[in-house]
XYZ file of C-alpha atoms in Angstrom:
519
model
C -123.039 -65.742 78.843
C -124.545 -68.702 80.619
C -125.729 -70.858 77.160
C -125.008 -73.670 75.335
C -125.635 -74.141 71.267
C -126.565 -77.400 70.152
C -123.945 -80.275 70.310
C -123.762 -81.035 66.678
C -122.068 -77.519 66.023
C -120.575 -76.427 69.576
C -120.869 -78.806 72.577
C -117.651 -80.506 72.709
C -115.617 -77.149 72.492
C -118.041 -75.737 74.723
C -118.318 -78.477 77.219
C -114.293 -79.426 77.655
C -112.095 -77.818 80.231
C -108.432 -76.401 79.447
C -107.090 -79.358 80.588
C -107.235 -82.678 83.061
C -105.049 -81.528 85.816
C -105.819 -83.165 88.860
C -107.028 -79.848 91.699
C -106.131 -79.801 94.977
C -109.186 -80.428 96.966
C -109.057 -76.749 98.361
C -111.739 -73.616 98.041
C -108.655 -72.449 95.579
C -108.357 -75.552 93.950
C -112.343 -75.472 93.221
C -111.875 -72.011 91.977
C -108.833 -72.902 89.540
C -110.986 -75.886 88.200
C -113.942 -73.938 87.820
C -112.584 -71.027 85.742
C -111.769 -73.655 83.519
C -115.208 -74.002 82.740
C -115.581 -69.893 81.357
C -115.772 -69.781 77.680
C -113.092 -67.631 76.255
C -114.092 -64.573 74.636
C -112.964 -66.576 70.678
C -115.780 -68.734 71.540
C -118.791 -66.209 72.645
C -117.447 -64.106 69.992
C -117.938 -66.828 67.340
C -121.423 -67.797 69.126
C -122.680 -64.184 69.252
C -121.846 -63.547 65.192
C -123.528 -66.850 64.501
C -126.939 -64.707 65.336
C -128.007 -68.050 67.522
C -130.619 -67.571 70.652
C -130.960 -69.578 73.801
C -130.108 -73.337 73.257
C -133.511 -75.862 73.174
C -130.989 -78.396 73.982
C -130.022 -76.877 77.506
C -133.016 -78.253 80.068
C -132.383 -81.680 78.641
C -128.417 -81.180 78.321
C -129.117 -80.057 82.243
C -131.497 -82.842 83.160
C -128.561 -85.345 81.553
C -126.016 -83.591 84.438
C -128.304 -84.551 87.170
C -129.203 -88.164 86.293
C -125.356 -88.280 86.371
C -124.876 -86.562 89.672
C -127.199 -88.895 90.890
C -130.474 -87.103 91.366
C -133.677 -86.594 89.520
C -135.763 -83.185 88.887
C -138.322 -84.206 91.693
C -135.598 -84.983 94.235
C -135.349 -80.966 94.530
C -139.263 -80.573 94.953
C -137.928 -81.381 98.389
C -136.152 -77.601 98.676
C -139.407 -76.062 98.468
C -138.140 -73.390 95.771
C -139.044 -69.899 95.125
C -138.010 -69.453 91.859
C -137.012 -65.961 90.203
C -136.690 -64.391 87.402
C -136.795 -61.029 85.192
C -134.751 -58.375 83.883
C -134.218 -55.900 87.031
C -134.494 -56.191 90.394
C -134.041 -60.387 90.526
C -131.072 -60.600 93.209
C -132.650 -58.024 95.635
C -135.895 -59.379 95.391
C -134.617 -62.895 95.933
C -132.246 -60.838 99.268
C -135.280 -59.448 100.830
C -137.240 -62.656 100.357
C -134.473 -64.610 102.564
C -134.552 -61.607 105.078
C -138.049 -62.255 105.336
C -138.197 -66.046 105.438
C -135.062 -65.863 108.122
C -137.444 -63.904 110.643
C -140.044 -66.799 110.875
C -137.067 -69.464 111.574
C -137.833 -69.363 115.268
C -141.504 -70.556 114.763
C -140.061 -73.232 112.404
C -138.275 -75.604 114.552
C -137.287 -78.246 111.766
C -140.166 -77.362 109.741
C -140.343 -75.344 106.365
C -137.797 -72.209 107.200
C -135.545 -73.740 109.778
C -132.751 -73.753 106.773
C -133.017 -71.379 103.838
C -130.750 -71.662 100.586
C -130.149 -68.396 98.452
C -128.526 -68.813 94.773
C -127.726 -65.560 93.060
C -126.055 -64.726 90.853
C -123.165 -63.204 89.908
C -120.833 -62.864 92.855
C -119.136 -59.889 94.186
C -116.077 -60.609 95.250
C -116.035 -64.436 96.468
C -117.683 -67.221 93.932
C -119.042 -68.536 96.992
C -121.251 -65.479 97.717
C -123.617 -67.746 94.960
C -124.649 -70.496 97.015
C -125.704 -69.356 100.464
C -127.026 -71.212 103.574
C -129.103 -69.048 106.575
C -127.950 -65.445 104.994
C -124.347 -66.427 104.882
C -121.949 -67.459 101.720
C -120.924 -71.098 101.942
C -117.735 -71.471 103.865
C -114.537 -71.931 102.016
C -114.165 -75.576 103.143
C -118.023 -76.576 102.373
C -117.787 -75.173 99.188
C -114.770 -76.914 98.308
C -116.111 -80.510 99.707
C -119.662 -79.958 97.630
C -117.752 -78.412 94.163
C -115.499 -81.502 93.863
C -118.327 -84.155 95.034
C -120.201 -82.749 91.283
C -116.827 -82.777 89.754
C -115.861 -86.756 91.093
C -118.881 -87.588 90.370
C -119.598 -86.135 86.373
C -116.335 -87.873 86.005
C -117.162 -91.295 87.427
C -120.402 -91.623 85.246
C -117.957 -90.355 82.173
C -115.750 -92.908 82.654
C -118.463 -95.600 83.626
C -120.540 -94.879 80.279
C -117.218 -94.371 78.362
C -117.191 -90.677 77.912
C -114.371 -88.306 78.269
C -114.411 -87.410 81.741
C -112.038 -83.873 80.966
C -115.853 -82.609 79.219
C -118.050 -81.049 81.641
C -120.882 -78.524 81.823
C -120.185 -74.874 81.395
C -119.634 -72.336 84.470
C -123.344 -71.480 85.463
C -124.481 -74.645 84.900
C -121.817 -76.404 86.705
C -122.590 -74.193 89.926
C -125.659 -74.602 89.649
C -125.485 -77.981 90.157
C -122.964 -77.383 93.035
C -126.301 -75.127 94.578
C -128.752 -78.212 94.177
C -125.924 -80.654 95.678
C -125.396 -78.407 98.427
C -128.950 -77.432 99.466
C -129.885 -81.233 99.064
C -127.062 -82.537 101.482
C -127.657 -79.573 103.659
C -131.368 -80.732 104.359
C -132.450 -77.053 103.130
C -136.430 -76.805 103.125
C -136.790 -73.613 101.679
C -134.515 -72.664 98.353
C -134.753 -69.125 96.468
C -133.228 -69.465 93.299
C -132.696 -66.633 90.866
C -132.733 -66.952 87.188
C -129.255 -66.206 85.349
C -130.584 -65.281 82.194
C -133.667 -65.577 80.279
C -135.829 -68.647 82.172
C -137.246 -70.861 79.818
C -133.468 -72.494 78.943
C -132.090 -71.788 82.053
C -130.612 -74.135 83.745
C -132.217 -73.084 87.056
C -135.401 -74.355 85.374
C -134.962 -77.635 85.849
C -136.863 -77.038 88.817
C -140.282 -78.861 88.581
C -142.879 -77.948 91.654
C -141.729 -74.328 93.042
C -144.127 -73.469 95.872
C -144.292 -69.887 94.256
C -143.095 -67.885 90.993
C -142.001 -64.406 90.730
C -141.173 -62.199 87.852
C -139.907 -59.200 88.596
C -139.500 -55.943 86.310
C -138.816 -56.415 82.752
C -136.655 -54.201 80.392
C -134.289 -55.120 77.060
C -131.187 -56.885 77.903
C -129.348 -59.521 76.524
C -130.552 -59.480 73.160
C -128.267 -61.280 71.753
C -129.700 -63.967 73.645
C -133.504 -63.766 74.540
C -134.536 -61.584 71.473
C -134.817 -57.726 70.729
C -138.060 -56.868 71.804
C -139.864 -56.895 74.869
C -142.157 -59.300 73.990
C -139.845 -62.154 73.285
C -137.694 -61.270 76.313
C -141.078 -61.836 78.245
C -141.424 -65.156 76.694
C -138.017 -66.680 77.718
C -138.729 -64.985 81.297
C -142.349 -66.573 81.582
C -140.646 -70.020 80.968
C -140.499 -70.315 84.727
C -144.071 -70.336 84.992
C -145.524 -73.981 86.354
C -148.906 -75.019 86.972
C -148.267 -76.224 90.549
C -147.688 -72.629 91.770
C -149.345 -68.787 91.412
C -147.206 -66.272 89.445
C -146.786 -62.991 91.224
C -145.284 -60.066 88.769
C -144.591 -56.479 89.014
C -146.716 -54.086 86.651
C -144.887 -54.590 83.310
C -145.435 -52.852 79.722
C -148.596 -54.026 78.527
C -147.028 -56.210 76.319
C -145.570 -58.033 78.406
C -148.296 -58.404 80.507
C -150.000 -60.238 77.631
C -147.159 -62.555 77.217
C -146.995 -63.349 80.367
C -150.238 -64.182 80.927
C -150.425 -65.812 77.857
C -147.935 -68.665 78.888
C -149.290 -68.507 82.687
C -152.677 -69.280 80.846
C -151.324 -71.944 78.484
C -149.889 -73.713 81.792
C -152.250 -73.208 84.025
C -151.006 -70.968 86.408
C -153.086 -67.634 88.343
C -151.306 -64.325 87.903
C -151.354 -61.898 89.921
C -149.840 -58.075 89.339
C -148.400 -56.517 92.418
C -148.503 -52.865 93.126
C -145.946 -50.802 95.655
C -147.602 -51.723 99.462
C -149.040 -48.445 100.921
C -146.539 -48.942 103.477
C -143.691 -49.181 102.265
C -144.736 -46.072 99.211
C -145.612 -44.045 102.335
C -141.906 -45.301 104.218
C -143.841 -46.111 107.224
C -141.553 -49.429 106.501
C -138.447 -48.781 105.962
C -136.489 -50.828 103.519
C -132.939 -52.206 104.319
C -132.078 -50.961 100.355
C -133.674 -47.466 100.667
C -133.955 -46.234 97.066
C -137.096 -46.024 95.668
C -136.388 -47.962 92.641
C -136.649 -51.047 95.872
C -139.987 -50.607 96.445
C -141.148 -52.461 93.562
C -138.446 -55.313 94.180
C -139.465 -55.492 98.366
C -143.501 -55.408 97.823
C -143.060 -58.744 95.111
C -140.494 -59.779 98.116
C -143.768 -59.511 100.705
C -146.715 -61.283 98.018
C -143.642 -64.190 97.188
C -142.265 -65.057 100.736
C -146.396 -64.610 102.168
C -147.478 -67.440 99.043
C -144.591 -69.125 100.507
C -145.222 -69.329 104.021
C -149.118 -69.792 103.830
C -148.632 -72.947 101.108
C -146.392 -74.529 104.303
C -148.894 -73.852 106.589
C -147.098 -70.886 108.656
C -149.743 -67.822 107.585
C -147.645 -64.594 107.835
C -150.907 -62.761 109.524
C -150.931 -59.932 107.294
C -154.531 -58.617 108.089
C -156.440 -55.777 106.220
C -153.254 -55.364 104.283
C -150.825 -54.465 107.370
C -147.374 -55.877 107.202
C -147.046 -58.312 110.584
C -143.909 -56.858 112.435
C -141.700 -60.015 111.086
C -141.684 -58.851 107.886
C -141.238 -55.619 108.641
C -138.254 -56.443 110.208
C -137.083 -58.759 107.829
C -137.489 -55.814 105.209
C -135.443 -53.241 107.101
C -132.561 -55.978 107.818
C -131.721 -57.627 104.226
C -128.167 -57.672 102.989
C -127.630 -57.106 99.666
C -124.202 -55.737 98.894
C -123.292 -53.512 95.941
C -126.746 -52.647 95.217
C -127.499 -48.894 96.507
C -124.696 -49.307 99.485
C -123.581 -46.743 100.773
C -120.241 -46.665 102.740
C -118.177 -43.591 104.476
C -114.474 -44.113 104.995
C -112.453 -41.206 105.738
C -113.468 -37.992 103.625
C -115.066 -40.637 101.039
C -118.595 -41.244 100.873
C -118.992 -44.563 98.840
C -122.102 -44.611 96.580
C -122.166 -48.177 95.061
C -124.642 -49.355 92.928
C -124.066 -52.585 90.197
C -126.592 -51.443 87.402
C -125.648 -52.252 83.969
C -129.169 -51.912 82.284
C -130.333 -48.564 80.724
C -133.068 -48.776 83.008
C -131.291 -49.219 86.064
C -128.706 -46.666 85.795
C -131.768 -44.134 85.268
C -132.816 -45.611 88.331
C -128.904 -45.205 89.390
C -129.232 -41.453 88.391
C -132.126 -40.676 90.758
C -130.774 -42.283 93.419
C -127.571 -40.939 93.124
C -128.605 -37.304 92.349
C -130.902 -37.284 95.584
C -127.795 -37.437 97.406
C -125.868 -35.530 95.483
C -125.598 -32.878 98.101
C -124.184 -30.612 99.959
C -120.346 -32.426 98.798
C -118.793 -30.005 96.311
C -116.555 -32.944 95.394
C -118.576 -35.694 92.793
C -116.554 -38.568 90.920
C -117.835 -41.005 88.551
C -116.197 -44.438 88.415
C -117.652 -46.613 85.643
C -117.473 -49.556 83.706
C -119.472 -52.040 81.392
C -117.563 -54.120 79.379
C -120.065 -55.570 77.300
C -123.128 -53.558 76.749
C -123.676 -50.673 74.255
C -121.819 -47.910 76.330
C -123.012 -44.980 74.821
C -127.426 -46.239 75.577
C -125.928 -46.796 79.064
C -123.852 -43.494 79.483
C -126.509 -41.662 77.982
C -129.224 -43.306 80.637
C -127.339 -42.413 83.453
C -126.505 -38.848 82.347
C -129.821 -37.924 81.221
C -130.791 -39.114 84.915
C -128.409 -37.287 86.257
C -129.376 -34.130 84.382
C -132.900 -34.162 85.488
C -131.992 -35.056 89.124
C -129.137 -32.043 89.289
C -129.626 -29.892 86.631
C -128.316 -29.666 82.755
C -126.049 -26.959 83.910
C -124.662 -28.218 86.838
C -121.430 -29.637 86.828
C -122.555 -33.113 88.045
C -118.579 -34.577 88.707
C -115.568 -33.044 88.950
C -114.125 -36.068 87.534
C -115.154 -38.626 85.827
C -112.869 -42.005 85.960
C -113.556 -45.156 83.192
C -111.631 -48.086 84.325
C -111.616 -51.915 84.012
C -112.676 -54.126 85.921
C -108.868 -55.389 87.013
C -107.864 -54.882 90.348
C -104.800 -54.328 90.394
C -101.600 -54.328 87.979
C -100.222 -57.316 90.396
C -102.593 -59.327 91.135
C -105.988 -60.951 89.753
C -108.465 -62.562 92.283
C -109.397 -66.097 91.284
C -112.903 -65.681 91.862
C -112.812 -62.186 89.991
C -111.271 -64.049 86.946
C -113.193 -63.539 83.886
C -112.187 -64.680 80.207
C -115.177 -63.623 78.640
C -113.790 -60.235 77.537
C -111.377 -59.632 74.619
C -107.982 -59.568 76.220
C -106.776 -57.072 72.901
C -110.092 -54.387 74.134
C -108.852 -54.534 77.738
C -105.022 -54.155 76.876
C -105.854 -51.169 74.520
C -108.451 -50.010 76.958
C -110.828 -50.082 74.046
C -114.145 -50.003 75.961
C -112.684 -47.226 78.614
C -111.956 -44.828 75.594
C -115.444 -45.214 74.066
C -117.077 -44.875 77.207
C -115.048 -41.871 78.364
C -115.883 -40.278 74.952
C -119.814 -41.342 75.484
C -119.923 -39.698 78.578
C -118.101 -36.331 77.258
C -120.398 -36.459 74.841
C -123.153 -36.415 77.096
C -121.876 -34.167 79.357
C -118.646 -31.850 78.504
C -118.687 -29.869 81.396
C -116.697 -32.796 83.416
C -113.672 -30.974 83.824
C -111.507 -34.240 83.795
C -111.997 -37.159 82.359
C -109.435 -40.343 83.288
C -109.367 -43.758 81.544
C -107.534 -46.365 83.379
C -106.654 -50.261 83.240
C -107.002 -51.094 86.971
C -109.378 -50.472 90.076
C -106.537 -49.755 92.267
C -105.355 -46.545 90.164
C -108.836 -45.089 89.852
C -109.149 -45.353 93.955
C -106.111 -43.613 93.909
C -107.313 -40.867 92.472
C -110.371 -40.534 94.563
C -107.678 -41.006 97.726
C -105.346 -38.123 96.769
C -109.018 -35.890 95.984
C -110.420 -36.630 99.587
C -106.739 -35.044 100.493
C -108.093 -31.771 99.462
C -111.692 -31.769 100.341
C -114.627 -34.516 101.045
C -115.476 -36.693 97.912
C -119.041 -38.390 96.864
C -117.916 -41.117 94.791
C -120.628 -42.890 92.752
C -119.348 -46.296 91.278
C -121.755 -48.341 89.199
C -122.259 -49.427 85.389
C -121.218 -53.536 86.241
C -121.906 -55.645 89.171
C -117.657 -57.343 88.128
C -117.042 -53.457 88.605
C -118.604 -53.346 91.855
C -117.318 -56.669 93.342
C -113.393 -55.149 92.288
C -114.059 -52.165 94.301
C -115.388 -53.886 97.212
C -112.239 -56.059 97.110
C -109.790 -53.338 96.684
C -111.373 -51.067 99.180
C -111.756 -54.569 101.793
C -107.879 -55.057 101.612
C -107.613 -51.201 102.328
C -110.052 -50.867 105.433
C -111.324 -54.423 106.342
C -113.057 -53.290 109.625
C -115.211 -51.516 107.345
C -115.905 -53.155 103.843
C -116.136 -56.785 105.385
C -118.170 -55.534 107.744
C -121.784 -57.263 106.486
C -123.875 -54.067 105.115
C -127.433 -53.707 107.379
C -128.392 -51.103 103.858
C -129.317 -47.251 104.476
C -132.099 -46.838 106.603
C-alpha cells in the first residue's frame, strides 16, 4: 500500500528504514536500500484494522520531500506531464500513449517529444522497469547514480535541519521522487505519469500544470483505502483533475460520471467522455495489446497523446476523425509486458495477463476463452495475495464459463502458487514484505484460493497448491512432455513479473526478447 497516516500516530515508524547501513553505490545497493523502505506486513496490518483512508497529510508530507531534494512543484511544469489515473487500464493506457508520442520524435528535434519519461507502476521483474526514458527502463548504472542523489540528499537536509537522517519517505513515494529527479536531470519534455493508487493523496499529484488529464475505467478496488463505493473511489481518482488542462475519461457508471464532473466543475476543468474510435472497434487499426478489453484503454491513449501534441504546437492531423498513420503505428508497436502477452516456447503457449480486479479477470476470461482452442491441454496458474480470492476466482470462472461453456472442462489443471520464485533464491527487486510471512509459509492464501476455484468449478480434474513459481512451471514442463499446453497465468501483476523471471532464466532469447504484443 503506497500511504502514509498522519505523523502524530504513525510517521516515525512509517517513515524510518531498518537500519543506517551505509549501501554500496550499485543498482543492487539501491535495491537493498530501497526495500528498506516497504512497510512490513505488522504495520499495514495494524493500519488496515485501524479502518483509516488515504492520509490528508501526504501532498504536503510529499511537497516537504521536494523542498528538501531541492526542487519546487513548478520546477516539474517543465516535464510537460500527462498525468493518469483510474482503476483499470492506467499502465497500458499510459504504454500506448509513449508509443504514440515516440512516433512524432523525428519531427521534434529538441522540441516537446524529443525525450519522453514513462513512470508506472508496479514493476515486473526489474524495479527499474518504473522509471523509463525513450521506451526503455533506466539502465542499471543511471538508476543507481539518480536513487542515491535523493537518498544523499534527504539525508543532508536531515542532518542540516537536525533531523534523523535514517527517516525517509516510504517506497512509492521515495521512487517517485527518484522519477522527478531523473526526468528533471535528463532534460525530459514530455512525462506520463501513472497514478499508484487513488489520486487525490497520491504522491504523483504533486504535479501542478499537466498539459492533459486522463481517467481511465473505474471499478472497486482498494477499499480499504479510497472507500467502498464507486462514488468515493471516483472522488480520490478525480483528485488529479487541474484547471490548467481538459479531462478526457472513458464512459464510467453514471455515478461516477457525476463525481467526476462534479470536481472537474468545482476546478474548472472541460470533460470530455471518450468512446471506442470506429477504427480501432472495426480493427482496421490494429492494436499492439489485441484484446478487446484495449480498445477502451488505446482510444483515451489517441484523445490524451492528440491534447498533448496540439497544446505543444505539433497537431497530430487527425482529420474527419481518421487516425494519421503515426499513430497508427504507434498503436500497433507499444510494449507493455504481462498484460495480454502471449508467448510460445516449445509445446507451451504462454497466456499472461496481470489482472487482479474482478473486473479485469472477467475481462481475463474473455480473452483467454477466445483462445482457448483447438489445445486439448488448459492450465491455470494463479495468485492474489491480497484481494478477496473467492470475488476474484469467481470473476474469472464465471468468464470463463460463458466464453467455453459450463460443461466444459475449462483446465486440466489448475495450479495456485505464490508469488516466490524459487525455493533458493529471491530477486531483490521481486522482494516484497507486505504479505504475512505465517500465510505464505502455511500457504494460507493458495489453499483458499484452490478451494474458491473448486468451488466454482469441480470439474478441474487436479488441483495443485504450491509455495514457489519454479515448481508450478514444472508442472506445466513435464505436461507439454505429453501433449501441447495453453497455460493462462494471471490473478497479480508480482505473479506475472515471477513468471517472466523464471521463464527469462530458462529461455532468455525468448522472454527478454522486448514483446511487439499480438497483432
Amino acid at each position: 500500500m503506497r500511504f502514509l497516516l498522519s505523523k502524530c500516530q504513525y510517521s516515525t515508524t512509517f517513515y524510518r528504514t531498518m537500519t543506517s547501513v551505509q549501501y554500496p553505490k550499485t543498482y543492487k545497493g539501491a535495491i537493498a536500500a530501497l526495500n528498506t523502505l516497504q512497510s512490513n506486513f505488522a504495520l499495514l496490518d495494524e493500519i488496515r484494522k485501524s479502518g483509516k483512508k488515504m492520509n490528508d497529510a501526504a501532498i504536503p508530507e510529499m511537497l516537504d520531500s521536494v523542498r528538501q531534494l531541492g526542487y519546487q512543484p513548478s520546477d516539474f511544469d517543465k516535464l510537460n506531464v500527462i498525468h493518469v489515473a483510474g482503476t483499470k487500464g492506467k499502465g497500458s493506457t499510459c504504454a500506448f500513449i509513449a508509443s504514440i508520442l515516440a512516433q512524432y520524435k523525428e519531427l521534434s528535434l529538441k522540441g516537446a517529444v524529443s525525450k519522453i519519461g514513462l513512470y508506472t507502476s508496479p514493476h515486473l521483474r526489474a524495479v527499474r522497469e518504473r522509471i523509463q526514458l525513450d521506451g526503455a527502463p533506466l539502465s542499471e548504472e543511471l538508476f543507481a547514480k539518480y536513487f542515491f542523489e535523493v537518498w544523499d540528499r534527504l539525508e543532508a537536509s536531515a542532518v542540516k535541519e537536525g533531523r534523523d537522517p535514517t527517516v525517509k519517505p516510504v517506497y512509492f513515494r521515495f521512487l517517485t521522487l527518484v522519477a522527478f529527479h531523473t526526468y528533471l536531470s535528463e532534460n525530459v519534455n514530455t512525462a506520463i505519469i501513472e497514478v499508484g493508487i487513488g489520486g487525490e493523496h497520491d504522491s504523483t499529484n504533486i504535479i501542478q500544470k499537466p498539459t492533459v488529464v486522463g481517467i481511465t475505467s473505474l471499478g472497486i478496488d482498494h477499499t480499504g483505502v479510497l472507500g467502498d463505493t464507486i462514488e468515493e473511489i471516483a472522488w480520490h481518482k478525480a483528485g488529479i483533475i487541474k484547471s490548467s488542462a481538459r479531462t478526457f475519461t472513458v464512459p464510467q457508471q453514471p455515478s461516477a460520471m457525476e463525481v467526476i464532473q462534479k470536481r472537474a466543475d468545482e476546478k474548472g476543468s472541460k470533460v470530455e467522455v471518450v468512446h471506442t474510435h470506429p477504427q480501432i472497434r472495426s480493427r482496421e487499426v490494429k492494436l499492439g495489446l489485441s484484446a478487446d478489453y484495449m480498445h477502451g484503454n488505446a482510444s483515451l491513449a489517441v484523445a490524451l497523446a492528440n491534447e498533448h501534441l496540439t497544446l505543444l504546437d505539433m497537431n497530430p492531423a487527425i482529420i474527419n476523425g481518421k487516425l494519421p498513420e503515426r499513430i497508427v503505428r504507434g498503436l500497433a508497436e507499444v510494449i507493455w509486458p504481462g498484460r495480454c502477452q502471449i508467448m510460445s516456447i516449445g509445446a507451451i503457449e504462454w497466456c499472461i495477463d496481470g489482472a487482479h480486479t474482478v473486473d479485469s479477470l472477467e475481462a481475463c476470461g474473455r480473452w483467454f476463452g477466445a483462445r482457448a482452442d483447438g489445445i486439448d491441454q488448459r492450465v491455470l496458474i494463479f495468485n492474489q495475495q491480497k484481494r478477496d480470492s473467492g470475488a476474484l476466482i469467481a470473476a474469472l470462472a464465471n468468464s470463463l464459463k460463458g466464453m467455453l461453456g459450463t460443461n466444459s472442462r475449462i483446465f486440466n489443471e489448475a495450479i495456485f502458487c505464490t508469488n516466490v520464485t524459487s525455493k533458493d533464491a529471491g530477486k531483490a527487486d521481486l522482494m516484497s514484505v507486505g504479505t504475512d510471512p505465517e500465510a505464505l509459509k502455511k500457504l494460507t492464501v493458495q489453499e483458499q484460493l484452490a478451494q474458491a476455484w473448486i468451488d466454482q468449478v469441480p470439474r478441474t480434474p487436479v488441483v495443485h497448491v504450491l509455495p514457489t513459481v519454479e515448481e508450478a512451471i514444472a508442472v506445466v514442463t513435464s505436461l507439454s512432455y505429453k501433449a501441447p499446453v495453453q497455460v493462462l497465468v494471471t490473478g497479480s501483476l508480482h505473479l506475472v513479473g515471477a513468471v517472466l523471471e523464471v521463464l527469462g532464466e530458462k529461455y532468455p532469447h525468448i522472454v527478454n526478447q522486448p514483446p511487439r504484443g499480438q497483432r
